[in-house]
Amino acid sequence: MPVPDLTARKLVQRPGSRKPALPRRALLAAPLLPLLGGAGPAAGLGALAAGKGVLFGTALTRMELEGSPGLGRIAETDAAVIVPGLELKWSGHRPSPEGFDFGDADFMVRFAGERGKALRGHALVWHEALPPWFASAPQDAAGMRALLERHIRTVAGRYAGRMQSWDVVNEPVEPWYRRADGLRETPFLRALGPGYIDLAFRLAHEADPAARLVLNEYGLEMPTEDNAARRAAVLALLRGMRARGVPVHALGIQAHLSAAARGFDAGLLRGFIREVAALGLEVYVTELDVTDRGLPPEIPARDAAVARCYRTFLEAALAEPALRLVVLWGLSDRYTWMNDSPHARREDGLPVRAHLYDGNFRPKPAWHAVADAFRAAPPR
Ligand code: XIL
């Protein structure tokens, strides 16, 4: 089937235009759920989740899709929303201070569009995945403001009307810096103060008024002192943003989990989600995965523990009606960021089995655990 050239025709940026660059109907199109032809689970997770009023999907990259047709097939079956894993980070489309290269991002938008999938953008502002030239860009207030304005207007504007949601600011909190507000010291904070967060959300809302705008953070789900400090800082930040009338619509809980971690507390997670909901916000699970670091090497035991962790976490989160979206940070063990992460990779050097499908795109117990969690979830 020929691939329609959306890049050249529909995605051309119109400076100053507030009109959506892609048809609005693409945003809400019902996910297509072709059967897997006996190779895997017949009813996709996206359909199960949709039955409960939850949007479900996965992060993926162009490189992964081009490397493995099998990945495209399972994504087509299970995901109702697609998140470009790298392509919408600054390093994914800002080759130079002047330039934008949307080739890879457009590929992902086209992949989702042709399959009737929704899309999430990740991420407009993040202290990581910045291109090398960023360090020598002007770091004073006026320079940084101009940089953010141009970036957000251009990127969010290009896909306006096409994104179900945007992670506007990713990982703004880090209690380690010991600031009273718990914010992370980033080049954006150093140049503009904490106001960079409000600014980014206002710019994103102007550029794409239809997108739900998300503050995305990690380390929020466990009953540890560290996570408690992060929860407090996030709540204070969101409360302030709401009081100032900043267009923020949801908190994204990344949820990079560990199957070996002890003492998950469902009541505490649910209480936190309720506190966020009380601010008038939705809650999204934006990057769910489960490392098996710290577990013995035997595969059946690892797979069972990982599956249990997915199920326990999702059952707790889905019990709260404010929880409206679940995105996995990877669907198959073939491609995972976790083997490269010093905190997530296994110490024995074995590849992690952190996702729902194995490296050959066969469903693991974790697939069934996630399906069970959606079946058990109350509708919203
Ligand atoms: C990861 C990507 O998946 C990797 O391919 C990349 O090398 C590093 O970033 N939190 C986030 C994501 O918000 O953007 C990160 O994604 C994983 C942690």
mmCIF file of C-alpha atoms and ligand atoms in Angstrom:
data_model
loop_
_atom_site.group_PDB
_atom_site.id
_atom_site.type_symbol
_atom_site.label_atom_id
_atom_site.label_comp_id
_atom_site.label_asym_id
_atom_site.label_seq_id
_atom_site.Cartn_x
_atom_site.Cartn_y
_atom_site.Cartn_z
ATOM 1 C CA MET A 1 0.000 0.000 0.000
ATOM 2 C CA PRO A 2 1.526 3.358 -0.927
ATOM 3 C CA VAL A 3 2.232 5.629 2.027
ATOM 4 C CA PRO A 4 0.464 8.969 1.623
ATOM 5 C CA ASP A 5 2.901 11.823 1.834
ATOM 6 C CA LEU A 6 1.490 13.692 4.809
ATOM 7 C CA THR A 7 4.856 15.277 5.407
ATOM 8 C CA ALA A 8 4.771 17.352 2.292
ATOM 9 C CA ARG A 9 1.087 18.122 2.056
ATOM 10 C CA LYS A 10 -0.736 18.078 5.343
ATOM 11 C CA LEU A 11 2.001 18.701 7.860
ATOM 12 C CA VAL A 12 3.512 21.808 6.332
ATOM 13 C CA GLN A 13 3.754 24.343 9.093
ATOM 14 C CA ARG A 14 1.798 27.515 8.617
ATOM 15 C CA PRO A 15 3.459 30.197 10.711
ATOM 16 C CA GLY A 16 1.016 32.190 12.771
ATOM 17 C CA SER A 17 -1.858 29.853 11.941
ATOM 18 C CA ARG A 18 -3.899 28.559 14.827
ATOM 19 C CA LYS A 19 -5.764 26.099 12.643
ATOM 20 C CA PRO A 20 -5.058 22.421 13.207
ATOM 21 C CA ALA A 21 -2.490 21.140 10.733
ATOM 22 C CA LEU A 22 -4.186 17.733 10.652
ATOM 23 C CA PRO A 23 -7.888 16.861 10.554
ATOM 24 C CA ARG A 24 -9.444 16.917 14.020
ATOM 25 C CA ARG A 25 -11.243 13.654 13.365
ATOM 26 C CA ALA A 26 -7.866 11.878 13.367
ATOM 27 C CA LEU A 27 -7.625 12.746 17.051
ATOM 28 C CA LEU A 28 -10.699 10.883 18.090
ATOM 29 C CA ALA A 29 -10.712 8.122 15.500
ATOM 30 C CA ALA A 30 -11.650 4.783 16.998
ATOM 31 C CA PRO A 31 -8.671 2.449 17.160
ATOM 32 C CA LEU A 32 -8.594 -0.254 14.533
ATOM 33 C CA LEU A 33 -8.149 -3.615 16.138
ATOM 34 C CA PRO A 34 -7.292 -6.234 13.573
ATOM 35 C CA LEU A 35 -6.839 -9.725 14.962
ATOM 36 C CA LEU A 36 -3.353 -11.119 15.192
ATOM 37 C CA GLY A 37 -4.210 -14.165 13.133
ATOM 38 C CA GLY A 38 -3.593 -16.657 15.909
ATOM 39 C CA ALA A 39 -0.070 -15.398 16.604
ATOM 40 C CA GLY A 40 -1.068 -13.706 19.840
ATOM 41 C CA PRO A 41 -3.929 -12.439 21.939
ATOM 42 C CA ALA A 42 -7.050 -11.879 19.855
ATOM 43 C CA ALA A 43 -8.621 -8.948 21.715
ATOM 44 C CA GLY A 44 -6.222 -6.049 21.904
ATOM 45 C CA LEU A 45 -5.522 -4.311 25.187
ATOM 46 C CA GLY A 46 -6.548 -0.978 23.666
ATOM 47 C CA ALA A 47 -10.090 -2.293 23.167
ATOM 48 C CA LEU A 48 -10.249 -3.736 26.686
ATOM 49 C CA ALA A 49 -9.099 -0.438 28.157
ATOM 50 C CA ALA A 50 -11.456 1.591 25.969
ATOM 51 C CA GLY A 51 -14.327 -0.500 27.352
ATOM 52 C CA LYS A 52 -13.470 1.005 30.740
ATOM 53 C CA GLY A 53 -12.989 4.543 29.431
ATOM 54 C CA VAL A 54 -9.182 4.375 29.493
ATOM 55 C CA LEU A 55 -6.894 5.228 26.581
ATOM 56 C CA PHE A 56 -4.148 2.589 26.339
ATOM 57 C CA GLY A 57 -1.011 2.473 24.235
ATOM 58 C CA THR A 58 2.737 2.349 23.994
ATOM 59 C CA ALA A 59 5.870 4.286 23.182
ATOM 60 C CA LEU A 60 7.717 3.224 20.033
ATOM 61 C CA THR A 61 10.413 4.594 17.786
ATOM 62 C CA ARG A 62 10.860 4.765 14.047
ATOM 63 C CA MET A 63 14.059 2.751 14.287
ATOM 64 C CA GLU A 64 12.295 -0.043 16.154
ATOM 65 C CA LEU A 65 9.363 -0.121 13.736
ATOM 66 C CA GLU A 66 11.658 -0.229 10.736
ATOM 67 C CA GLY A 67 13.764 -2.937 12.393
ATOM 68 C CA SER A 68 10.868 -5.274 13.214
ATOM 69 C CA PRO A 69 7.552 -5.644 11.420
ATOM 70 C CA GLY A 70 6.480 -7.824 14.376
ATOM 71 C CA LEU A 71 6.559 -4.778 16.608
ATOM 72 C CA GLY A 72 4.248 -2.863 14.291
ATOM 73 C CA ARG A 73 1.829 -5.787 14.388
ATOM 74 C CA ILE A 74 1.565 -6.003 18.173
ATOM 75 C CA ALA A 75 1.326 -2.220 18.442
ATOM 76 C CA GLU A 76 -1.458 -2.250 15.891
ATOM 77 C CA THR A 77 -3.331 -4.841 17.943
ATOM 78 C CA ASP A 78 -2.817 -3.481 21.434
ATOM 79 C CA ALA A 79 -2.223 0.256 21.251
ATOM 80 C CA ALA A 80 -4.951 2.852 20.829
ATOM 81 C CA VAL A 81 -2.418 5.633 21.404
ATOM 82 C CA ILE A 82 1.156 5.874 20.148
ATOM 83 C CA VAL A 83 3.946 7.913 21.751
ATOM 84 C CA PRO A 84 7.047 8.619 19.658
ATOM 85 C CA GLY A 85 9.773 7.509 22.082
ATOM 86 C CA LEU A 86 12.584 9.713 20.786
ATOM 87 C CA GLU A 87 11.359 11.699 17.814
ATOM 88 C CA LEU A 88 9.712 14.581 19.681
ATOM 89 C CA LYS A 89 12.571 15.155 22.114
ATOM 90 C CA TRP A 90 14.798 18.097 21.210
ATOM 91 C CA SER A 91 17.597 15.707 20.206
ATOM 92 C CA GLY A 92 15.115 14.027 17.857
ATOM 93 C CA HIS A 93 14.335 17.061 15.702
ATOM 94 C CA ARG A 94 16.612 20.016 16.581
ATOM 95 C CA PRO A 95 19.830 19.356 14.622
ATOM 96 C CA SER A 96 20.866 23.031 14.907
ATOM 97 C CA PRO A 97 19.779 26.176 16.758
ATOM 98 C CA GLU A 98 17.982 27.392 13.651
ATOM 99 C CA GLY A 99 16.779 24.095 12.276
ATOM 100 C CA PHE A 100 13.962 21.651 12.789
ATOM 101 C CA ASP A 101 13.969 18.236 11.126
ATOM 102 C CA PHE A 102 10.595 16.575 11.458
ATOM 103 C CA GLY A 103 11.288 13.562 9.230
ATOM 104 C CA ASP A 104 11.240 10.997 12.038
ATOM 105 C CA ALA A 105 8.414 12.659 13.978
ATOM 106 C CA ASP A 106 6.270 12.831 10.846
ATOM 107 C CA PHE A 107 6.959 9.144 10.205
ATOM 108 C CA MET A 108 5.522 8.336 13.637
ATOM 109 C CA VAL A 109 2.536 10.636 13.153
ATOM 110 C CA ARG A 110 1.859 8.937 9.833
ATOM 111 C CA PHE A 111 2.209 5.448 11.383
ATOM 112 C CA ALA A 112 -0.421 6.349 13.982
ATOM 113 C CA GLY A 113 -2.689 8.182 11.548
ATOM 114 C CA GLU A 114 -2.831 5.343 9.033
ATOM 115 C CA ARG A 115 -3.937 2.989 11.785
ATOM 116 C CA GLY A 116 -6.484 5.283 13.399
ATOM 117 C CA LYS A 117 -4.415 5.679 16.555
ATOM 118 C CA ALA A 118 -4.325 8.682 18.846
ATOM 119 C CA LEU A 119 -0.933 10.288 19.601
ATOM 120 C CA ARG A 120 0.832 11.754 22.606
ATOM 121 C CA GLY A 121 3.698 14.191 22.317
ATOM 122 C CA HIS A 122 6.753 13.659 24.534
ATOM 123 C CA ALA A 123 8.261 16.104 25.544
ATOM 124 C CA LEU A 124 8.355 19.852 24.934
ATOM 125 C CA VAL A 125 10.677 20.710 27.834
ATOM 126 C CA TRP A 126 13.108 18.232 29.400
ATOM 127 C CA HIS A 127 16.602 18.694 30.818
ATOM 128 C CA GLU A 128 17.745 15.484 29.061
ATOM 129 C CA ALA A 129 17.935 14.608 25.366
ATOM 130 C CA LEU A 130 19.040 18.141 24.525
ATOM 131 C CA PRO A 131 21.162 18.482 21.386
ATOM 132 C CA PRO A 132 24.877 19.311 21.746
ATOM 133 C CA TRP A 133 24.392 22.886 20.527
ATOM 134 C CA PHE A 134 22.024 23.642 23.420
ATOM 135 C CA ALA A 135 24.929 24.231 25.837
ATOM 136 C CA SER A 136 26.240 27.127 23.753
ATOM 137 C CA ALA A 137 22.836 28.727 23.140
ATOM 138 C CA PRO A 138 22.122 31.925 25.132
ATOM 139 C CA GLN A 139 21.376 30.906 28.740
ATOM 140 C CA ASP A 140 20.179 34.324 29.987
ATOM 141 C CA ALA A 141 16.484 34.991 30.638
ATOM 142 C CA ALA A 142 15.733 36.722 27.318
ATOM 143 C CA GLY A 143 17.652 34.150 25.276
ATOM 144 C CA MET A 144 16.093 31.146 27.003
ATOM 145 C CA ARG A 145 12.619 32.618 26.728
ATOM 146 C CA ALA A 146 13.089 33.170 23.004
ATOM 147 C CA LEU A 147 14.382 29.618 22.598
ATOM 148 C CA LEU A 148 11.403 28.115 24.440
ATOM 149 C CA GLU A 149 8.900 30.300 22.605
ATOM 150 C CA ARG A 150 10.211 29.320 19.209
ATOM 151 C CA HIS A 151 10.510 25.657 20.101
ATOM 152 C CA ILE A 152 7.066 25.198 21.601
ATOM 153 C CA ARG A 153 5.271 27.321 18.995
ATOM 154 C CA THR A 154 6.930 25.446 16.163
ATOM 155 C CA VAL A 155 6.634 21.885 17.488
ATOM 156 C CA ALA A 156 3.242 21.997 19.220
ATOM 157 C CA GLY A 157 1.931 24.184 16.381
ATOM 158 C CA ARG A 158 2.998 21.709 13.706
ATOM 159 C CA TYR A 159 0.953 18.880 15.216
ATOM 160 C CA ALA A 160 -1.869 21.022 16.544
ATOM 161 C CA GLY A 161 -5.154 19.129 16.573
ATOM 162 C CA ARG A 162 -3.348 15.823 16.199
ATOM 163 C CA MET A 163 -2.044 15.277 19.737
ATOM 164 C CA GLN A 164 -4.411 13.853 22.337
ATOM 165 C CA SER A 165 -1.941 15.242 24.887
ATOM 166 C CA TRP A 166 1.520 16.703 25.304
ATOM 167 C CA ASP A 167 4.032 16.159 28.060
ATOM 168 C CA VAL A 168 4.798 19.856 28.353
ATOM 169 C CA VAL A 169 7.396 19.666 31.109
ATOM 170 C CA ASN A 170 9.093 16.358 31.900
ATOM 171 C CA GLU A 171 10.719 15.628 35.270
ATOM 172 C CA PRO A 172 10.720 19.155 36.770
ATOM 173 C CA VAL A 173 11.053 17.893 40.364
ATOM 174 C CA GLU A 174 14.211 16.665 42.118
ATOM 175 C CA PRO A 175 14.324 17.029 45.918
ATOM 176 C CA TRP A 176 18.087 16.276 45.854
ATOM 177 C CA TYR A 177 18.688 19.956 45.008
ATOM 178 C CA ARG A 178 17.191 20.873 48.396
ATOM 179 C CA ARG A 179 15.239 23.856 47.096
ATOM 180 C CA ALA A 180 12.177 24.712 49.168
ATOM 181 C CA ASP A 181 9.966 24.122 46.126
ATOM 182 C CA GLY A 182 11.584 20.749 45.344
ATOM 183 C CA LEU A 183 12.311 21.767 41.752
ATOM 184 C CA ARG A 184 15.181 20.406 39.699
ATOM 185 C CA GLU A 185 17.919 22.823 38.705
ATOM 186 C CA THR A 186 17.924 22.794 34.932
ATOM 187 C CA PRO A 187 19.119 25.345 32.380
ATOM 188 C CA PHE A 188 15.472 26.423 32.068
ATOM 189 C CA LEU A 189 15.108 27.013 35.805
ATOM 190 C CA ARG A 190 18.467 28.752 36.083
ATOM 191 C CA ALA A 191 17.605 31.187 33.305
ATOM 192 C CA LEU A 192 13.935 31.843 33.994
ATOM 193 C CA GLY A 193 13.258 30.708 37.553
ATOM 194 C CA PRO A 194 10.310 28.427 38.380
ATOM 195 C CA GLY A 195 8.159 30.501 36.013
ATOM 196 C CA TYR A 196 9.559 28.518 33.060
ATOM 197 C CA ILE A 197 6.970 25.854 33.831
ATOM 198 C CA ASP A 198 3.957 28.195 33.614
ATOM 199 C CA LEU A 199 5.449 29.770 30.501
ATOM 200 C CA ALA A 200 5.819 26.412 28.758
ATOM 201 C CA PHE A 201 2.226 25.416 29.495
ATOM 202 C CA ARG A 202 0.839 28.771 28.314
ATOM 203 C CA LEU A 203 2.843 28.560 25.086
ATOM 204 C CA ALA A 204 1.713 24.978 24.467
ATOM 205 C CA HIS A 205 -1.916 25.890 25.046
ATOM 206 C CA GLU A 206 -1.678 28.782 22.598
ATOM 207 C CA ALA A 207 -0.070 26.572 19.971
ATOM 208 C CA ASP A 208 -2.429 23.585 20.391
ATOM 209 C CA PRO A 209 -5.584 24.496 22.317
ATOM 210 C CA ALA A 210 -7.104 21.018 21.815
ATOM 211 C CA ALA A 211 -4.301 19.025 23.463
ATOM 212 C CA ARG A 212 -4.490 17.934 27.087
ATOM 213 C CA LEU A 213 -1.389 19.378 28.742
ATOM 214 C CA VAL A 214 0.540 17.160 31.118
ATOM 215 C CA LEU A 215 3.171 17.593 33.799
ATOM 216 C CA ASN A 216 5.147 14.338 33.702
ATOM 217 C CA GLU A 217 7.192 13.025 36.629
ATOM 218 C CA TYR A 218 8.815 9.872 37.994
ATOM 219 C CA GLY A 219 9.294 8.411 41.460
ATOM 220 C CA LEU A 220 5.747 9.082 42.646
ATOM 221 C CA GLU A 221 4.319 5.641 43.354
ATOM 222 C CA MET A 222 6.380 4.016 46.119
ATOM 223 C CA PRO A 223 6.052 4.312 49.910
ATOM 224 C CA THR A 224 9.599 5.649 50.363
ATOM 225 C CA GLU A 225 10.794 8.952 51.858
ATOM 226 C CA ASP A 226 12.273 9.939 48.532
ATOM 227 C CA ASN A 227 8.995 9.338 46.701
ATOM 228 C CA ALA A 228 7.059 11.138 49.455
ATOM 229 C CA ALA A 229 9.199 14.252 48.883
ATOM 230 C CA ARG A 230 8.550 14.027 45.142
ATOM 231 C CA ARG A 231 4.796 13.650 45.669
ATOM 232 C CA ALA A 232 4.745 16.688 47.969
ATOM 233 C CA ALA A 233 6.715 18.814 45.493
ATOM 234 C CA VAL A 234 4.497 17.768 42.578
ATOM 235 C CA LEU A 235 1.311 18.513 44.508
ATOM 236 C CA ALA A 236 2.595 21.941 45.568
ATOM 237 C CA LEU A 237 3.621 22.717 42.006
ATOM 238 C CA LEU A 238 0.274 21.663 40.553
ATOM 239 C CA ARG A 239 -1.666 23.504 43.236
ATOM 240 C CA GLY A 240 0.218 26.710 42.407
ATOM 241 C CA MET A 241 -0.296 26.253 38.666
ATOM 242 C CA ARG A 242 -4.041 25.780 39.158
ATOM 243 C CA ALA A 243 -4.214 28.868 41.416
ATOM 244 C CA ARG A 244 -2.429 30.928 38.751
ATOM 245 C CA GLY A 245 -4.797 29.750 36.038
ATOM 246 C CA VAL A 246 -2.101 27.861 34.107
ATOM 247 C CA PRO A 247 -3.579 25.492 31.482
ATOM 248 C CA VAL A 248 -2.531 22.161 32.988
ATOM 249 C CA HIS A 249 -4.908 19.221 32.574
ATOM 250 C CA ALA A 250 -3.214 16.092 33.881
ATOM 251 C CA LEU A 251 -0.364 14.708 35.948
ATOM 252 C CA GLY A 252 1.660 12.014 34.205
ATOM 253 C CA ILE A 253 2.984 9.335 36.554
ATOM 254 C CA GLN A 254 5.823 7.692 34.630
ATOM 255 C CA ALA A 255 5.733 4.460 36.688
ATOM 256 C CA HIS A 256 9.070 2.830 35.895
ATOM 257 C CA LEU A 257 8.552 0.017 38.384
ATOM 258 C CA SER A 258 10.691 -2.748 39.832
ATOM 259 C CA ALA A 259 9.373 -6.259 40.429
ATOM 260 C CA ALA A 260 11.935 -6.764 43.206
ATOM 261 C CA ALA A 261 10.860 -3.674 45.148
ATOM 262 C CA ARG A 262 9.168 -4.426 48.448
ATOM 263 C CA GLY A 263 6.174 -2.831 50.068
ATOM 264 C CA PHE A 264 4.058 -1.344 47.297
ATOM 265 C CA ASP A 265 1.173 0.436 49.006
ATOM 266 C CA ALA A 266 -2.017 0.547 46.950
ATOM 267 C CA GLY A 267 -3.795 2.804 49.445
ATOM 268 C CA LEU A 268 -1.018 5.353 49.308
ATOM 269 C CA LEU A 269 -0.982 5.438 45.495
ATOM 270 C CA ARG A 270 -4.746 5.784 45.374
ATOM 271 C CA GLY A 271 -4.663 8.561 47.974
ATOM 272 C CA PHE A 272 -2.122 10.462 45.894
ATOM 273 C CA ILE A 273 -4.203 10.089 42.731
ATOM 274 C CA ARG A 274 -7.215 11.404 44.646
ATOM 275 C CA GLU A 275 -5.232 14.423 45.834
ATOM 276 C CA VAL A 276 -4.306 15.230 42.236
ATOM 277 C CA ALA A 277 -7.898 14.707 41.119
ATOM 278 C CA ALA A 278 -9.081 17.081 43.857
ATOM 279 C CA LEU A 279 -7.141 19.821 42.038
ATOM 280 C CA GLY A 280 -9.391 19.275 39.035
ATOM 281 C CA LEU A 281 -6.811 17.248 37.110
ATOM 282 C CA GLU A 282 -6.788 13.891 35.376
ATOM 283 C CA VAL A 283 -4.058 11.351 36.040
ATOM 284 C CA TYR A 284 -2.175 9.462 33.354
ATOM 285 C CA VAL A 285 0.261 6.570 33.672
ATOM 286 C CA THR A 286 2.691 7.607 30.978
ATOM 287 C CA GLU A 287 5.723 5.286 30.905
ATOM 288 C CA LEU A 288 4.830 2.018 32.586
ATOM 289 C CA ASP A 289 7.411 -0.769 32.608
ATOM 290 C CA VAL A 290 8.704 -3.238 35.211
ATOM 291 C CA THR A 291 12.378 -4.106 35.539
ATOM 292 C CA ASP A 292 13.301 -7.589 36.809
ATOM 293 C CA ARG A 293 16.620 -6.320 38.168
ATOM 294 C CA GLY A 294 17.336 -7.998 41.498
ATOM 295 C CA LEU A 295 15.368 -11.164 40.693
ATOM 296 C CA PRO A 296 17.062 -14.550 40.132
ATOM 297 C CA PRO A 297 17.787 -15.521 36.522
ATOM 298 C CA GLU A 298 15.105 -18.229 36.053
ATOM 299 C CA ILE A 299 12.694 -16.965 33.438
ATOM 300 C CA PRO A 300 9.363 -18.366 34.727
ATOM 301 C CA ALA A 301 9.911 -16.796 38.157
ATOM 302 C CA ARG A 302 10.962 -13.462 36.652
ATOM 303 C CA ASP A 303 7.997 -13.403 34.287
ATOM 304 C CA ALA A 304 5.568 -14.222 37.088
ATOM 305 C CA ALA A 305 6.956 -11.491 39.360
ATOM 306 C CA VAL A 306 6.904 -8.898 36.571
ATOM 307 C CA ALA A 307 3.314 -9.852 35.694
ATOM 308 C CA ARG A 308 2.275 -9.559 39.350
ATOM 309 C CA CYS A 309 3.820 -6.104 39.559
ATOM 310 C CA TYR A 310 1.944 -4.864 36.456
ATOM 311 C CA ARG A 311 -1.296 -6.237 37.845
ATOM 312 C CA THR A 312 -0.916 -4.919 41.404
ATOM 313 C CA PHE A 313 0.034 -1.446 40.234
ATOM 314 C CA LEU A 314 -2.663 -1.183 37.567
ATOM 315 C CA GLU A 315 -5.394 -2.558 39.822
ATOM 316 C CA ALA A 316 -4.645 0.159 42.366
ATOM 317 C CA ALA A 317 -4.341 2.976 39.823
ATOM 318 C CA LEU A 318 -7.374 1.928 37.754
ATOM 319 C CA ALA A 319 -9.546 1.823 40.875
ATOM 320 C CA GLU A 320 -9.391 5.632 40.782
ATOM 321 C CA PRO A 321 -11.736 7.191 38.230
ATOM 322 C CA ALA A 322 -9.327 10.097 37.619
ATOM 323 C CA LEU A 323 -6.955 7.618 35.900
ATOM 324 C CA ARG A 324 -7.693 8.058 32.191
ATOM 325 C CA LEU A 325 -4.676 6.867 30.229
ATOM 326 C CA VAL A 326 -2.066 4.116 30.466
ATOM 327 C CA VAL A 327 0.977 4.085 28.193
ATOM 328 C CA LEU A 328 3.722 1.449 28.308
ATOM 329 C CA TRP A 329 7.318 2.522 27.713
ATOM 330 C CA GLY A 330 7.871 -0.314 25.286
ATOM 331 C CA LEU A 331 5.833 -3.364 24.365
ATOM 332 C CA SER A 332 8.445 -6.031 23.634
ATOM 333 C CA ASP A 333 11.682 -7.098 25.332
ATOM 334 C CA ARG A 334 13.302 -6.849 21.884
ATOM 335 C CA TYR A 335 13.655 -3.103 22.414
ATOM 336 C CA THR A 336 14.002 -1.649 25.855
ATOM 337 C CA TRP A 337 15.714 1.411 27.253
ATOM 338 C CA MET A 338 16.196 -0.501 30.500
ATOM 339 C CA ASN A 339 19.235 -2.539 29.406
ATOM 340 C CA ASP A 340 21.078 0.781 28.933
ATOM 341 C CA SER A 341 20.006 2.332 32.226
ATOM 342 C CA PRO A 342 22.364 1.867 35.204
ATOM 343 C CA HIS A 343 19.323 1.819 37.532
ATOM 344 C CA ALA A 344 17.118 -0.577 35.567
ATOM 345 C CA ARG A 345 19.445 -3.075 33.881
ATOM 346 C CA ARG A 346 20.183 -6.426 35.510
ATOM 347 C CA GLU A 347 23.396 -6.776 37.457
ATOM 348 C CA ASP A 348 23.988 -10.302 36.049
ATOM 349 C CA GLY A 349 24.060 -8.928 32.506
ATOM 350 C CA LEU A 350 20.999 -10.860 31.313
ATOM 351 C CA PRO A 351 18.586 -8.782 29.254
ATOM 352 C CA VAL A 352 15.616 -7.567 31.282
ATOM 353 C CA ARG A 353 12.179 -9.080 30.648
ATOM 354 C CA ALA A 354 10.332 -5.887 31.497
ATOM 355 C CA HIS A 355 7.574 -5.742 28.894
ATOM 356 C CA LEU A 356 4.420 -7.598 27.824
ATOM 357 C CA TYR A 357 5.916 -9.489 24.873
ATOM 358 C CA ASP A 358 9.196 -11.378 24.648
ATOM 359 C CA GLY A 359 11.893 -10.553 22.121
ATOM 360 C CA ASN A 360 10.072 -12.577 19.454
ATOM 361 C CA PHE A 361 6.775 -10.751 20.026
ATOM 362 C CA ARG A 362 5.119 -13.602 21.895
ATOM 363 C CA PRO A 363 2.848 -12.515 24.766
ATOM 364 C CA LYS A 364 4.160 -13.204 28.262
ATOM 365 C CA PRO A 365 2.277 -13.522 31.565
ATOM 366 C CA ALA A 366 2.545 -9.728 31.867
ATOM 367 C CA TRP A 367 0.235 -9.336 28.835
ATOM 368 C CA HIS A 368 -2.435 -11.384 30.588
ATOM 369 C CA ALA A 369 -1.867 -9.522 33.853
ATOM 370 C CA VAL A 370 -2.526 -6.185 32.144
ATOM 371 C CA ALA A 371 -5.586 -7.623 30.384
ATOM 372 C CA ASP A 372 -6.895 -8.923 33.730
ATOM 373 C CA ALA A 373 -6.335 -5.548 35.373
ATOM 374 C CA PHE A 374 -8.413 -3.831 32.676
ATOM 375 C CA ARG A 375 -11.137 -6.493 32.890
ATOM 376 C CA ALA A 376 -11.343 -5.979 36.662
ATOM 377 C CA ALA A 377 -11.293 -2.165 36.465
ATOM 378 C CA PRO A 378 -14.438 -0.172 37.156
ATOM 379 C CA PRO A 379 -15.658 1.795 34.139
ATOM 380 C CA ARG A 380 -15.270 5.567 34.217
HETATM 381 C C1 XIL B 1 14.329 6.913 27.126
HETATM 382 C C2 XIL B 1 14.265 6.256 25.756
HETATM 383 O O1 XIL B 1 13.348 5.206 25.770
HETATM 384 C C3 XIL B 1 15.650 5.760 25.386
HETATM 385 O O2 XIL B 1 15.644 5.197 24.087
HETATM 386 C C4 XIL B 1 16.640 6.900 25.483
HETATM 387 O O3 XIL B 1 17.937 6.430 25.239
HETATM 388 C C5 XIL B 1 16.583 7.550 26.849
HETATM 389 O O4 XIL B 1 15.258 7.950 27.112
HETATM 390 N N1 XIL B 1 11.930 8.793 31.227
HETATM 391 C C6 XIL B 1 11.468 9.462 30.106
HETATM 392 C C7 XIL B 1 11.730 8.914 28.771
HETATM 393 O O5 XIL B 1 10.741 10.469 30.246
HETATM 394 O O6 XIL B 1 11.838 9.913 27.794
HETATM 395 C C8 XIL B 1 12.967 8.033 28.755
HETATM 396 O O7 XIL B 1 13.075 7.439 27.466
HETATM 397 C C9 XIL B 1 12.889 6.986 29.842
HETATM 398 C C10 XIL B 1 12.812 7.657 31.200
#
